[in-house]
mmCIF file of C-alpha atoms in Angstrom:
data_model
loop_
_atom_site.group_PDB
_atom_site.id
_atom_site.type_symbol
_atom_site.label_atom_id
_atom_site.label_comp_id
_atom_site.label_asym_id
_atom_site.label_seq_id
_atom_site.Cartn_x
_atom_site.Cartn_y
_atom_site.Cartn_z
ATOM 1 C CA ASN X 555 0.286 14.088 2.138
ATOM 2 C CA ALA X 556 1.601 10.562 2.060
ATOM 3 C CA SER X 557 1.474 8.982 -1.359
ATOM 4 C CA THR X 558 1.539 5.268 -1.994
ATOM 5 C CA VAL X 559 2.867 3.562 -5.112
ATOM 6 C CA PHE X 560 1.401 0.173 -5.946
ATOM 7 C CA THR X 561 3.911 -2.334 -7.283
ATOM 8 C CA PHE X 562 4.180 -6.109 -7.506
ATOM 9 C CA ASN X 563 7.219 -8.175 -6.559
ATOM 10 C CA LYS X 564 7.405 -11.972 -6.239
ATOM 11 C CA GLY X 565 3.701 -12.365 -5.552
ATOM 12 C CA TRP X 566 3.470 -9.533 -3.039
ATOM 13 C CA LEU X 567 1.451 -6.372 -3.488
ATOM 14 C CA ILE X 568 3.792 -3.627 -2.309
ATOM 15 C CA PHE X 569 2.768 -0.160 -1.181
ATOM 16 C CA ASN X 570 5.703 2.232 -1.240
ATOM 17 C CA VAL X 571 4.586 4.939 1.152
ATOM 18 C CA ARG X 572 6.409 8.260 0.934
ATOM 19 C CA ARG X 573 5.527 10.430 3.899
ATOM 20 C CA PRO X 574 5.938 14.196 4.213
ATOM 21 C CA ASN X 575 9.201 13.729 6.137
ATOM 22 C CA LEU X 576 10.509 11.745 3.125
ATOM 23 C CA GLN X 577 10.894 8.534 5.103
ATOM 24 C CA ILE X 578 9.751 5.534 3.105
ATOM 25 C CA CYS X 579 8.030 2.483 4.494
ATOM 26 C CA HIS X 580 6.575 -0.490 2.687
ATOM 27 C CA LEU X 581 3.341 -2.364 3.339
ATOM 28 C CA TYR X 582 3.340 -5.896 1.980
ATOM 29 C CA VAL X 583 0.085 -7.770 1.437
ATOM 30 C CA ALA X 584 0.606 -11.488 1.049
ATOM 31 C CA PRO X 585 -1.055 -13.349 -1.829
ATOM 32 C CA LYS X 586 -3.252 -15.111 0.755
ATOM 33 C CA SER X 587 -4.501 -11.800 2.118
ATOM 34 C CA LYS X 588 -8.145 -11.597 3.092
ATOM 35 C CA LEU X 589 -8.444 -9.419 0.003
ATOM 36 C CA GLY X 590 -6.248 -10.384 -2.915
ATOM 37 C CA ALA X 591 -4.221 -7.766 -4.725
ATOM 38 C CA ALA X 592 -6.799 -7.479 -7.494
ATOM 39 C CA GLU X 593 -9.630 -7.063 -5.000
ATOM 40 C CA ILE X 594 -7.719 -4.443 -3.060
ATOM 41 C CA TRP X 595 -7.234 -2.420 -6.229
ATOM 42 C CA LYS X 596 -10.864 -2.950 -7.255
ATOM 43 C CA ASN X 597 -12.102 -1.741 -3.879
ATOM 44 C CA THR X 598 -9.773 1.255 -3.654
ATOM 45 C CA ARG X 599 -9.593 2.562 -7.198
ATOM 46 C CA GLU X 600 -11.873 5.458 -6.269
ATOM 47 C CA MET X 601 -9.271 6.497 -3.687
ATOM 48 C CA CYS X 602 -6.387 6.291 -6.141
ATOM 49 C CA THR X 603 -4.902 8.315 -8.936
ATOM 50 C CA GLU X 604 -2.979 6.704 -11.773
ATOM 51 C CA ILE X 605 -0.197 8.754 -13.333
ATOM 52 C CA GLY X 606 2.030 7.270 -15.987
ATOM 53 C CA GLY X 607 0.924 3.759 -15.142
ATOM 54 C CA ILE X 608 1.762 4.211 -11.455
ATOM 55 C CA LYS X 609 -1.111 4.090 -8.994
ATOM 56 C CA TYR X 610 -1.084 6.473 -6.041
ATOM 57 C CA ILE X 611 -3.274 6.748 -2.975
ATOM 58 C CA THR X 612 -3.183 9.680 -0.596
ATOM 59 C CA MET X 613 -3.586 9.231 3.144
ATOM 60 C CA ASN X 614 -3.829 12.563 4.887
ATOM 61 C CA THR X 615 -4.371 11.568 8.499
ATOM 62 C CA GLN X 616 -3.770 8.758 10.939
ATOM 63 C CA ARG X 617 -7.475 8.001 10.689
ATOM 64 C CA ASP X 618 -7.056 7.447 6.943
ATOM 65 C CA ASN X 619 -4.168 5.087 7.638
ATOM 66 C CA LYS X 620 -6.284 3.084 10.075
ATOM 67 C CA ALA X 621 -9.128 2.898 7.585
ATOM 68 C CA TRP X 622 -6.693 1.641 4.950
ATOM 69 C CA GLU X 623 -5.337 -0.998 7.336
ATOM 70 C CA ARG X 624 -8.848 -2.243 8.007
ATOM 71 C CA LEU X 625 -9.631 -2.290 4.303
ATOM 72 C CA VAL X 626 -6.675 -4.457 3.301
ATOM 73 C CA GLY X 627 -6.881 -6.695 6.358
ATOM 74 C CA PHE X 628 -4.344 -5.523 8.889
ATOM 75 C CA GLU X 629 -3.545 -9.036 10.091
ATOM 76 C CA THR X 630 -1.906 -9.740 6.721
ATOM 77 C CA VAL X 631 0.041 -6.493 6.506
ATOM 78 C CA ARG X 632 3.581 -5.920 7.731
ATOM 79 C CA THR X 633 5.134 -2.485 7.895
ATOM 80 C CA ILE X 634 8.837 -2.731 7.140
ATOM 81 C CA HIS X 635 11.401 -0.041 6.437
ATOM 82 C CA TYR X 636 13.605 -0.501 3.386
ATOM 83 C CA MET X 637 12.621 -4.147 2.996
ATOM 84 C CA ARG X 638 13.180 -3.781 -0.742
ATOM 85 C CA TYR X 639 16.844 -4.630 -0.252
ATOM 86 C CA LYS X 640 15.868 -8.059 1.068
ATOM 87 C CA LEU X 641 13.496 -9.023 -1.753
#
C-alpha cells in the first residue's frame, strides 16, 4: 500500500507518497487549489488515519490514485520526485 503523509511547507499542502517499491514522490497542492488545504483534509478525513500527529492516506490501486487526483483537483497538482530539496 502507498501511504501519504500530509505536511505543510511555505503555503503548499504536501503529500509525501511512499510506494511499495520505496520510491517517494510528492504531490503539491497550491494555496489557490480548487479545494484549499483545509477543505481537502475535511473532505478526506474519513480516508485517513492519524498516527502521532501525522496524517496518512492509503491508496491501494491506480483507480484510487485517479479518484484522489479528481478529489483534489488534478489541474492544480504537480507530481515531482524529490522536490523537497528545492523548497
